[in-house]
Short mmCIF file of C-alpha atoms in Angstrom, two decimals:
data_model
loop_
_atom_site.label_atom_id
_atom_site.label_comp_id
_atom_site.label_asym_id
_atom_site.label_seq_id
_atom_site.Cartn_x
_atom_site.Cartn_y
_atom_site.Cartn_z
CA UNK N 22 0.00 0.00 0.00
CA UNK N 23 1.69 3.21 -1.11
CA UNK N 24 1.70 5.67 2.19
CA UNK N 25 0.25 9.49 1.70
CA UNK N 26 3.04 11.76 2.16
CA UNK N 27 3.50 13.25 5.34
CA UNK N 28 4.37 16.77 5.91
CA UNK N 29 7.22 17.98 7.87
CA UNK N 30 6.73 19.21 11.28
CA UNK N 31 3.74 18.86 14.04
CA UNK N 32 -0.17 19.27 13.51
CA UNK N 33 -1.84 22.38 14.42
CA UNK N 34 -4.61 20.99 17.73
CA UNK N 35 -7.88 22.51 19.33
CA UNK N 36 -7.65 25.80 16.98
CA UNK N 37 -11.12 28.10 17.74
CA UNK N 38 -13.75 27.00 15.18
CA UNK N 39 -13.91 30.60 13.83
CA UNK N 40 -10.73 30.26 11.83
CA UNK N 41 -11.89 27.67 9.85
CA UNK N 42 -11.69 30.09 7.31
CA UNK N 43 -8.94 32.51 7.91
CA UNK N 44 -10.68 35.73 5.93
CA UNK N 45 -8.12 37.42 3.56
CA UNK N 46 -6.37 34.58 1.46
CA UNK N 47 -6.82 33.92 -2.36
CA UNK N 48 -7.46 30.52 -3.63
CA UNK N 49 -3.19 28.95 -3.61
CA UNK N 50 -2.13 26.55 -5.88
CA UNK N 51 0.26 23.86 -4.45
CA UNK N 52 0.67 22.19 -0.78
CA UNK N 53 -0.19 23.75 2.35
CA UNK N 54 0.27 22.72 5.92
CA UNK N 55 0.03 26.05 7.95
CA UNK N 56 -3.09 26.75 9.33
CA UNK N 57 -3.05 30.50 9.00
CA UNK N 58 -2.47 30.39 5.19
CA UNK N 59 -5.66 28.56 4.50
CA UNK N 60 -7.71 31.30 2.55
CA UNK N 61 -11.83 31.78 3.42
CA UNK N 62 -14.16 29.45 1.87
CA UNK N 63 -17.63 28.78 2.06
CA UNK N 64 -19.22 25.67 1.78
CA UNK N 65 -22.37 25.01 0.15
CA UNK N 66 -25.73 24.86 2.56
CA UNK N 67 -26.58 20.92 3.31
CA UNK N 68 -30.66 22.63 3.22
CA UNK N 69 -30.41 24.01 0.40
CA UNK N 70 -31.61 22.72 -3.00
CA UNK N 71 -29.43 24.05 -6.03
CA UNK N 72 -32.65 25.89 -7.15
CA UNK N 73 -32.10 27.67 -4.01
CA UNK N 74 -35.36 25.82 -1.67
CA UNK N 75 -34.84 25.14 1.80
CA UNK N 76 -35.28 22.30 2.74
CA UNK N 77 -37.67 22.19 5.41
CA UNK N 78 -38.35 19.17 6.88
CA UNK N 79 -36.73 15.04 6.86
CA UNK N 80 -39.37 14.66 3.85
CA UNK N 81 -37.75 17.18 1.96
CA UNK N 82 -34.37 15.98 2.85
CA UNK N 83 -35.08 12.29 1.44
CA UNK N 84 -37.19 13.11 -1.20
CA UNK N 85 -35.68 16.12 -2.78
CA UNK N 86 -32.07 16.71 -1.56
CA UNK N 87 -30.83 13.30 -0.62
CA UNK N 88 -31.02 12.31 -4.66
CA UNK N 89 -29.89 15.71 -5.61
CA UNK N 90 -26.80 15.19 -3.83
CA UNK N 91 -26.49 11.23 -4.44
CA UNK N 92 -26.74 12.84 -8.56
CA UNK N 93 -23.94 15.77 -8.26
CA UNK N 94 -21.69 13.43 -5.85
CA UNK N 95 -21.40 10.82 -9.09
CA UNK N 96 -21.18 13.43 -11.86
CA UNK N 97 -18.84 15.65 -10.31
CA UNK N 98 -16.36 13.37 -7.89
CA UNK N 99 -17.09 9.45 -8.03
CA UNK N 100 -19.20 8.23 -10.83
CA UNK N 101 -22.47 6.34 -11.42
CA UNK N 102 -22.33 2.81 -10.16
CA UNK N 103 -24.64 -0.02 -11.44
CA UNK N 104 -27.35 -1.85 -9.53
CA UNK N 105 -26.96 -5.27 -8.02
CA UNK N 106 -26.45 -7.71 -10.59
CA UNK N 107 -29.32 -10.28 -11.04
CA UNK N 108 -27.14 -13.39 -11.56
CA UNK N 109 -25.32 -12.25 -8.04
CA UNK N 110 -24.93 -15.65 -6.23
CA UNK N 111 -23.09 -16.90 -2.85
CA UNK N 112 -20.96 -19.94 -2.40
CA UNK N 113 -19.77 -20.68 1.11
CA UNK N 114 -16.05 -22.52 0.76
CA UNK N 115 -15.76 -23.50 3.83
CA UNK N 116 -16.96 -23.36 7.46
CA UNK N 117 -14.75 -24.15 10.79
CA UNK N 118 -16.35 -23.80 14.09
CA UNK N 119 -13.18 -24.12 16.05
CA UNK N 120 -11.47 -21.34 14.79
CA UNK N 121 -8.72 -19.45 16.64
CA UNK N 122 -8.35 -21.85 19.40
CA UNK N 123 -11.71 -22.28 19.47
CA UNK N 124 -12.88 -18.61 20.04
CA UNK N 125 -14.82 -18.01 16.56
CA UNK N 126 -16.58 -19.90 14.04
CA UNK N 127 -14.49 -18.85 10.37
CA UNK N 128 -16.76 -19.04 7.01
CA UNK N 129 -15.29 -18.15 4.22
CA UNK N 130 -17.95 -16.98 1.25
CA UNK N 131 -17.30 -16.46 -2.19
CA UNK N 132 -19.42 -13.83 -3.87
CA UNK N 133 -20.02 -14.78 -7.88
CA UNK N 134 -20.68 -10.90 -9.61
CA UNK N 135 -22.17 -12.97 -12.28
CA UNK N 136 -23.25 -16.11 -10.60
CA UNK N 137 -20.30 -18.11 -12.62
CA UNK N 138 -17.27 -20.09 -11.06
CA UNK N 139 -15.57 -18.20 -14.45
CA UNK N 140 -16.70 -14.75 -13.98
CA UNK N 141 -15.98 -11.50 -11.50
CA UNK N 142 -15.86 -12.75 -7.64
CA UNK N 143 -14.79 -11.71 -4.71
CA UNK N 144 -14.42 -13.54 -0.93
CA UNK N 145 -15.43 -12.67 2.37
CA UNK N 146 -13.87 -13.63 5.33
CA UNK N 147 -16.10 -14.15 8.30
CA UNK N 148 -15.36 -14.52 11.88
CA UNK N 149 -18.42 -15.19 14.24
CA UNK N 150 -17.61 -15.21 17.91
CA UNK N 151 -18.38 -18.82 19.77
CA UNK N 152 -20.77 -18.73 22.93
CA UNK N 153 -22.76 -15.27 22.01
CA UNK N 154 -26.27 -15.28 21.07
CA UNK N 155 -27.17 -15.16 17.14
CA UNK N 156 -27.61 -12.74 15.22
CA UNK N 157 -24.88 -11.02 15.65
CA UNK N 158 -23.78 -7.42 14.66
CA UNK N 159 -21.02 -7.47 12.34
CA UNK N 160 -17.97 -4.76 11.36
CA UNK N 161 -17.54 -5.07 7.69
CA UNK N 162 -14.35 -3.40 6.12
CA UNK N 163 -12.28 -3.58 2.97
CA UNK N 164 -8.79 -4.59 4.02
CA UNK N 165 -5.53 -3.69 2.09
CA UNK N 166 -3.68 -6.84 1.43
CA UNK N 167 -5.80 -9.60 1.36
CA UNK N 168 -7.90 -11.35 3.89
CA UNK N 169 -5.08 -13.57 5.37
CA UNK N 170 -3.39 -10.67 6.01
CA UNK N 171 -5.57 -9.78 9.08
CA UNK N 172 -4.69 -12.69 11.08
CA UNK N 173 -2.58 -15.86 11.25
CA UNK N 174 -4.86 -18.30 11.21
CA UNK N 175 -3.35 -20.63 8.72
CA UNK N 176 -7.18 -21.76 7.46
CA UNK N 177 -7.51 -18.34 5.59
CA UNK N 178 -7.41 -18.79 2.13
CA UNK N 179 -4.38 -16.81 0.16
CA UNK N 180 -6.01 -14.36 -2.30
CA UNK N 181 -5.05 -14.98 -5.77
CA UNK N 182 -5.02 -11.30 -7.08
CA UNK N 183 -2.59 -9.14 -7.51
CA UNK N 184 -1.41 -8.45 -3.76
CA UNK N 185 0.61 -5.16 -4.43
CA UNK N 186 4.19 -5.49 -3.21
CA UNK N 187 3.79 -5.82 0.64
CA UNK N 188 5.18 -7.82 3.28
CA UNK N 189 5.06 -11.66 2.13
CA UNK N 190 4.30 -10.56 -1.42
CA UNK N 191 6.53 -11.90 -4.59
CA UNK N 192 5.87 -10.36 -7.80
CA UNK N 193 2.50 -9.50 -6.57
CA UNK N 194 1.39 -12.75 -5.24
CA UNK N 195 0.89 -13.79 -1.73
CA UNK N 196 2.72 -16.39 0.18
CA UNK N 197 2.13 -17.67 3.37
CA UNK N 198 4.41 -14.80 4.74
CA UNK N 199 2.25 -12.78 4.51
CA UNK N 200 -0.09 -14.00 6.82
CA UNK N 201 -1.39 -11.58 9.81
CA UNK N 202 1.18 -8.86 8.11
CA UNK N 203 -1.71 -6.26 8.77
CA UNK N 204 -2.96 -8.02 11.85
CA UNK N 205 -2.29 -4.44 14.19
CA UNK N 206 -5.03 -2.92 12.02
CA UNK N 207 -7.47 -5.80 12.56
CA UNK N 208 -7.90 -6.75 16.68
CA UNK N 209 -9.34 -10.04 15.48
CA UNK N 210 -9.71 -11.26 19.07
CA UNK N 211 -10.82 -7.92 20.96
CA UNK N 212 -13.47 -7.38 17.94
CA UNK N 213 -14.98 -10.95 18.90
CA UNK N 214 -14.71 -10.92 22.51
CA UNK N 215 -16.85 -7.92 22.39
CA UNK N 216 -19.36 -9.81 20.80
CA UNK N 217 -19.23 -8.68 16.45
CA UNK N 218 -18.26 -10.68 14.32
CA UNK N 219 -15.90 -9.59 11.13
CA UNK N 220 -16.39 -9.65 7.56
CA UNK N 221 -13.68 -8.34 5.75
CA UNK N 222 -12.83 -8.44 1.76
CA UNK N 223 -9.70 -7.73 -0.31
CA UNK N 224 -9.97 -4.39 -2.02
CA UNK N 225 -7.83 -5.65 -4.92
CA UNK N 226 -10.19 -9.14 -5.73
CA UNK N 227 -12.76 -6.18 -6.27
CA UNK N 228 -10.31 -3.92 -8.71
CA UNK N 229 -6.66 -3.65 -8.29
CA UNK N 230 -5.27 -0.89 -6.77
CA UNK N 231 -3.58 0.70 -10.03
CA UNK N 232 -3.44 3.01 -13.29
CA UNK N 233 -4.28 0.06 -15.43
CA UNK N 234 -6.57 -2.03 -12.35
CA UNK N 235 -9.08 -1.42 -14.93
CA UNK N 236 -8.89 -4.27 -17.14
CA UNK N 237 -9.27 -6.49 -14.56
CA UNK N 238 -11.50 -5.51 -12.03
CA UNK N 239 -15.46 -5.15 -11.98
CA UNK N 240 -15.94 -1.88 -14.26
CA UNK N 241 -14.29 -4.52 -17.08
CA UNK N 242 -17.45 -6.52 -16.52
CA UNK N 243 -20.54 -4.46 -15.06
CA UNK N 244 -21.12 -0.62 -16.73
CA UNK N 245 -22.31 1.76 -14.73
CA UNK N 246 -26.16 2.48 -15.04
CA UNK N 247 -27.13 4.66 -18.43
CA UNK N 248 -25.16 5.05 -21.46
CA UNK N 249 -21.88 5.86 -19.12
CA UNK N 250 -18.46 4.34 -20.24
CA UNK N 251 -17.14 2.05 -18.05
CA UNK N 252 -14.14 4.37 -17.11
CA UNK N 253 -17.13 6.76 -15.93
CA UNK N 254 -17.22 5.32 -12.09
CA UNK N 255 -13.92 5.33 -10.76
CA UNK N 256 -12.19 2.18 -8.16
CA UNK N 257 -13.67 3.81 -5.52
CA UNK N 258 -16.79 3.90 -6.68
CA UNK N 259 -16.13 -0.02 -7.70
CA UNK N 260 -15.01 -0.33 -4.32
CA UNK N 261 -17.68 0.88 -2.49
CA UNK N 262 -20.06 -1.40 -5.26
CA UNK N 263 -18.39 -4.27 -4.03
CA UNK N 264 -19.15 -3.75 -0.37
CA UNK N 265 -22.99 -3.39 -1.07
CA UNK N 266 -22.34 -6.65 -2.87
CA UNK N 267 -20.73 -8.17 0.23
CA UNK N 268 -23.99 -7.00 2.56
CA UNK N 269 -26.11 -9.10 0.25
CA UNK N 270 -24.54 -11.77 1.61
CA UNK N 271 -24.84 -10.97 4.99
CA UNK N 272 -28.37 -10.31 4.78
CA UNK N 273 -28.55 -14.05 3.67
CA UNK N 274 -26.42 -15.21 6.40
CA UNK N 275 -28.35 -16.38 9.45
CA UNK N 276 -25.70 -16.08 12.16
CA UNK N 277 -25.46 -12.26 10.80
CA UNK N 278 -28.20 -9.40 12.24
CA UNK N 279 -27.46 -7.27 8.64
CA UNK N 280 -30.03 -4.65 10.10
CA UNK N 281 -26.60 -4.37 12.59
CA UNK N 282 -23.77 -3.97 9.92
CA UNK N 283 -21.25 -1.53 10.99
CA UNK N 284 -19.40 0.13 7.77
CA UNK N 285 -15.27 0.58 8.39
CA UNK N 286 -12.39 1.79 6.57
CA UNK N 287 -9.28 3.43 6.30
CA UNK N 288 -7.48 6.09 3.99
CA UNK N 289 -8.30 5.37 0.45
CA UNK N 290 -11.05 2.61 2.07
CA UNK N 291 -12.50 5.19 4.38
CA UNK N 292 -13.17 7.22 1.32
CA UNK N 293 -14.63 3.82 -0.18
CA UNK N 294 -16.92 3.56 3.12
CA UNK N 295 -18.45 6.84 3.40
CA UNK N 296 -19.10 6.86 -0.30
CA UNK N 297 -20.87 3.27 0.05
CA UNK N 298 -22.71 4.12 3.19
CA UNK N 299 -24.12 6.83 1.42
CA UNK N 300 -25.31 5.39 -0.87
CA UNK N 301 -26.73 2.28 0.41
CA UNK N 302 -28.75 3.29 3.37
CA UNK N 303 -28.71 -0.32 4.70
CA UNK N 304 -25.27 0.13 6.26
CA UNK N 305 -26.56 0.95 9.79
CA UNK N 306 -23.28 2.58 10.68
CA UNK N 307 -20.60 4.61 9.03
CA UNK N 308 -16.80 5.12 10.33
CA UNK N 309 -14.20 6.89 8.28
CA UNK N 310 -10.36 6.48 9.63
CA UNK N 311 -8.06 8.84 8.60
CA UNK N 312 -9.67 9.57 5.28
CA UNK N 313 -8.59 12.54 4.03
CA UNK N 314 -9.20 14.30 0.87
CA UNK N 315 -11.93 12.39 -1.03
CA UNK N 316 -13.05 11.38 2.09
CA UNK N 317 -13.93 13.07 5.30
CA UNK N 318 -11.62 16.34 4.57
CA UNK N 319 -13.29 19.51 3.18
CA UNK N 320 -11.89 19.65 -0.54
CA UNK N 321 -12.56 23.87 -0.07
CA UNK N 322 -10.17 23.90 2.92
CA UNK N 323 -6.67 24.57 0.94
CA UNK N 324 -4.62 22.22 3.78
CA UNK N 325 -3.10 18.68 3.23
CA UNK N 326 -3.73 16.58 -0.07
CA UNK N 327 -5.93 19.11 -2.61
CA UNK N 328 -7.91 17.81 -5.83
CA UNK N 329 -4.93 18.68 -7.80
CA UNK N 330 -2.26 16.69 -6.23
CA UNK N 331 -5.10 13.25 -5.97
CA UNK N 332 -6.00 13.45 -9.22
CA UNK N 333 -2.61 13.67 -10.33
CA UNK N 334 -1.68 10.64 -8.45
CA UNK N 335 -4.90 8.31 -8.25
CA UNK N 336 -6.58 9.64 -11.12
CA UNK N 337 -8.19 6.08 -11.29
CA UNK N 338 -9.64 6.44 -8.14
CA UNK N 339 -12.50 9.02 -9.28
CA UNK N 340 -14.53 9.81 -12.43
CA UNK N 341 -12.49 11.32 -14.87
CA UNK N 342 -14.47 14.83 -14.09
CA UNK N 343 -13.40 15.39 -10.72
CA UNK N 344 -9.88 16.13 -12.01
CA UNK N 345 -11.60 19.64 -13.46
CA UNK N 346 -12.11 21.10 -10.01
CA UNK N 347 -8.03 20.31 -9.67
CA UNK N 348 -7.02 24.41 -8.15
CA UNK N 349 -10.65 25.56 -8.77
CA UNK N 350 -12.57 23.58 -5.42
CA UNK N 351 -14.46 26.39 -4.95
CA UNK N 352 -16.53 25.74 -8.11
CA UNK N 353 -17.79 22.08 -7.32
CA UNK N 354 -21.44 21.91 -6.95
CA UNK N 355 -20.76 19.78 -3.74
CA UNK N 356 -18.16 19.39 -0.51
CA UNK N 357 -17.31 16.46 1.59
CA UNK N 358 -19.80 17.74 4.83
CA UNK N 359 -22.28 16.77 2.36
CA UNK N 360 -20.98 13.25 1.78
CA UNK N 361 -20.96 12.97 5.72
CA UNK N 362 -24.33 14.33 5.77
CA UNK N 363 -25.46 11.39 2.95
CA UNK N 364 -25.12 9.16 6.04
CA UNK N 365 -28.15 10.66 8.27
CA UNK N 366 -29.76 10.39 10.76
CA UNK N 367 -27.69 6.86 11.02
CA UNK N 368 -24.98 6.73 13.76
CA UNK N 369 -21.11 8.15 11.71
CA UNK N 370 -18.07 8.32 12.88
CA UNK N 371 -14.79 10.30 11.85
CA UNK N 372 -11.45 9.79 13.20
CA UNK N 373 -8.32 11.50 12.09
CA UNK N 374 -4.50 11.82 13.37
CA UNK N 375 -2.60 14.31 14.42
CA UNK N 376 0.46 14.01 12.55
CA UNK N 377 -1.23 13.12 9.26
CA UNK N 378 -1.63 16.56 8.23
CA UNK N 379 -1.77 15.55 4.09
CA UNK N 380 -5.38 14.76 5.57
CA UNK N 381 -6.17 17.65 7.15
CA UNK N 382 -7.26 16.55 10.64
CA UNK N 383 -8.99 19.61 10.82
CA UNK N 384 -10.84 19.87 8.07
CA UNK N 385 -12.53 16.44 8.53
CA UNK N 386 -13.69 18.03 12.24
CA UNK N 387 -14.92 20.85 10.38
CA UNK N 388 -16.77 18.42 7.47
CA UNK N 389 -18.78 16.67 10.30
CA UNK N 390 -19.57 19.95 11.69
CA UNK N 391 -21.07 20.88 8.75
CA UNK N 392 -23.30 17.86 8.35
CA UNK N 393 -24.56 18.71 11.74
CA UNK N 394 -27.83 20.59 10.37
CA UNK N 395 -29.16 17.14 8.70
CA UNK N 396 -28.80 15.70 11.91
CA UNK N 397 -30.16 18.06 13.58
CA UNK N 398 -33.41 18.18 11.53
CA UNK N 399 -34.00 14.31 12.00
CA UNK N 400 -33.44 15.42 15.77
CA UNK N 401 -30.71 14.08 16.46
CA UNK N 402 -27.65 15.18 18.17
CA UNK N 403 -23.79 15.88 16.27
CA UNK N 404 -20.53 16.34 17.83
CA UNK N 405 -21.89 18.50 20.60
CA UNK N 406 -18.76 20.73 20.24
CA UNK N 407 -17.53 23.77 18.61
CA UNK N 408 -13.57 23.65 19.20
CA UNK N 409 -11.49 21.24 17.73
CA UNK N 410 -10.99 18.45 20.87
CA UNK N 411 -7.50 17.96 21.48
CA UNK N 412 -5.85 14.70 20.99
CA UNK N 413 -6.79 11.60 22.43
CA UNK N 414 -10.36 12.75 23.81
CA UNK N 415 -13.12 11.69 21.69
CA UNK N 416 -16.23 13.42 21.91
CA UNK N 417 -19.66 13.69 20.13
CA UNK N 418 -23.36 11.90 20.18
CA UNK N 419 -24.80 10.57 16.73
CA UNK N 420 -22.15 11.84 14.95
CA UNK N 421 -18.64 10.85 16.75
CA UNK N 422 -15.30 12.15 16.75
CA UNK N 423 -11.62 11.93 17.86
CA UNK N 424 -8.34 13.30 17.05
CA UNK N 425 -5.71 10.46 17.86
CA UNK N 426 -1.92 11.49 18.80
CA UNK N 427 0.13 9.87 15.66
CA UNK N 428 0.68 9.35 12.32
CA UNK N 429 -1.97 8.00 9.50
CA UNK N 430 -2.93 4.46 10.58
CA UNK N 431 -5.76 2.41 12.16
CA UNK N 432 -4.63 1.46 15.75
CA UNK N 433 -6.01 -0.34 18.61
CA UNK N 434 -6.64 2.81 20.14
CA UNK N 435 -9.24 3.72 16.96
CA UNK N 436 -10.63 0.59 17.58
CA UNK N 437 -11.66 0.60 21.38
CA UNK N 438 -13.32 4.12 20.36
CA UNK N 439 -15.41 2.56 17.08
CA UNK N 440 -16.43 -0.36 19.66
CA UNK N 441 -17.73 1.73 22.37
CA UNK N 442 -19.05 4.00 19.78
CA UNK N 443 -21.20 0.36 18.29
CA UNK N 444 -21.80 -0.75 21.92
CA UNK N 445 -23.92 2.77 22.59
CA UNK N 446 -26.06 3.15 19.23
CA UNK N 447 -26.41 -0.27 17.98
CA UNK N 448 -25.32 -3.25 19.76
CA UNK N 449 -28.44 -4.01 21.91
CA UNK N 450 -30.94 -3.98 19.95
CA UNK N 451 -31.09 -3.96 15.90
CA UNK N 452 -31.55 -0.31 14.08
CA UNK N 453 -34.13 2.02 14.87
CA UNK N 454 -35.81 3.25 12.09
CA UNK N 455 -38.55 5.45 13.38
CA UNK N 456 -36.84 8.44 12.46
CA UNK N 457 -36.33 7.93 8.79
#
């Protein structure tokens, strides 16, 4: 996995909300990680239609704005995806109920794009902890470098895709070296003895993680809905497809409560989640880690990783359109408060780090600040803050937030914060839907 690159020095903490937008400053071209440089911006009005109506009630919001946004979020920065495919089909592999010394039951699924043993497909990995009462609630999260890379257990199947060049990896195939290589991202054991179990899928059995990823991934096999070109819906956009592919399994999966599946990712993946929680509505929970620009981060907010310098590197990774706003933010019809605001009134979460200043730390507090009003008008709380927290204090209500002390990763810290953050909206008793 290719690391963002980190600026020099330490990140700016618990700066007054008023200088989000330090008045004076003209639009900069180039890299920025001083917080008094970052010119004013304003950021378009989460109630307000682009025809200028307020939106004036949670009717309005799903019926008239909700799709308006879901529209310019697909034209303008991810592309149009395509429905679920009607041949889908599901293929369990395998199924061992003494797993990890006993303390989970692994499946392993693989999902058939096309219902073919020949055709697109992707597996899940699923661990279901032993001795808790079924259904369970279940964290679901695209991992990096394949599924056996979250734990040792030596029953995990070794992806066959192109694995990148990471620890355990020859010529971009995995070897049993590589087993549990990302295991400190993925508390296997703490997850289950808390009572979720796991589902996690390679991002690169989806599409590979590259220029030409292409050819070989699902936009070579589905196009997008209309008369788009495949290349119109970028990898994360297939990325994010692919995880609303892997909840159709779990809703078919009787050991799983779906109506309890908790949305996870990190970097380029957090990106990936928000994107597919917003869209698919039957994620019950959202959490972005360390997400950055395309992600959580305000794209307005000249700080950190800008349009320019993404597109320029992962142009792959978005429709080809988003690459016009590169030095010109200011003129797209949408901002990333509004992607965070897609995922209302259901529990979200943002986390960021606070030496991973390419993502602007800030400006994802300030992106879930500004998704606040939707919140609000399904009457439900937000971060219940103004100020920027300072590190290692998390803080909000429906929408949660913390600022770790570190660089860009996903840590056991992040975790113990996402599980107590599960434990209080969702883990005793399946979604509530009264309020949408």
């Amino acid at each position: 996995m290719k690391r963002r690159r980190p600026f020099r020095g330490s990140a700016p903490l618990a700066l007054p909300l008023a200088l989000a937008a330090a008045p004076g400053f003209a639009q900069q071209t180039g890299t920025n990680d001083v917080e008094s440089r970052v010119p004013s911006y304003t950021l378009p009005d989460p109630l307000r239609l682009t025809d200028a109506t307020l939106v004036q009630g949670p009717t309005d919001w799903r019926e008239k704005r909700r799709p308006e946004l879901l529209r310019l979020f697909e034209e303008h920065v991810y592309g149009r995806s395509p429905a679920r495919p009607a041949a889908l089909r599901f293929s369990v592999l395998d199924t061992d109920p003494r797993a990890i010394g006993g303390l989970a039951t692994r499946r392993q699924i693989r999902v058939l794009m096309d219902g073919t043993e020949s055709g697109p497909a992707f597996d899940i990995l699923l661990y279901l902890p032993n001795g808790r009462p079924r259904p369970l609630p279940v964290f679901l999260g695209l991992n990096f470098s394949g599924n056996h890379s979250v734990h040792p257990d030596p029953g995990i199947r070794l992806t066959s895709s192109w694995g990148g060049d990471g620890p355990g990896v020859i010529d971009g195939h995995a070897t049993d070296a590589a087993r549990g290589s990302s295991a400190s991202a993925w508390p296997v054991e703490r997850i289950l003895d808390r009572g979720y179990a796991l589902a996690t899928v390679y991002y690169g059995d989806i599409e590979p993680d590259k220029a030409n990823g292409l050819k070989d991934g699902v936009r070579a096999h589905f196009g997008p809905a209309g008369a788009l070109a495949a290349s119109d819906w970028g990898a994360i956009a297939a990325w994010a497809w692919g995880l609303s592919r892997a909840l159709d399994y779990l809703e078919t999966d009787p050991d799983v409560d779906a109506h309890r599946a908790l949305l996870l990712g990190h970097s380029r993946l957090g990106k990936t989640a928000l994107w597919a929680g917003a869209q698919d509505e039957r994620f019950a929970m959202v959490i972005s880690n360390n997400s950055g620009e395309g992600g959580a981060a305000l794209a307005r907010r000249w700080f950190g990783e800008t349009v320019d310098a993404i597109t320029s590197s992962f142009p792959w990774w978005f429709a080809p359109r988003f690459r016009d706003y590169a030095g010109r933010e200011a003129s797209l019809p949408v901002d990333q408060h509004l992607l965070l605001a897609l995922i209302a009134p259901r529990p979200l979460y943002v986390a960021s780090a606070s030496e991973d200043l390419w993502a602007d730390p800030r400006g994802e507090f300030l992106a879930a600040k500004g998704a606040e009003p939707v919140y609000r008008l399904f009457g439900r709380d937000g971060l219940g803050v103004d100020d920027w927290p300072v590190p290692d204090r998390p803080i909000g209500g429906t929408i949660g937030y913390h600022l770790r002390r570190g660089p860009h990763a996903l840590t056991a810290y992040d975790w113990e914060q996402y599980l107590a953050f599960a434990d209080r909206h969702l883990h005793a008793s399946p979604k509530d839907d009264s309020a949408r």
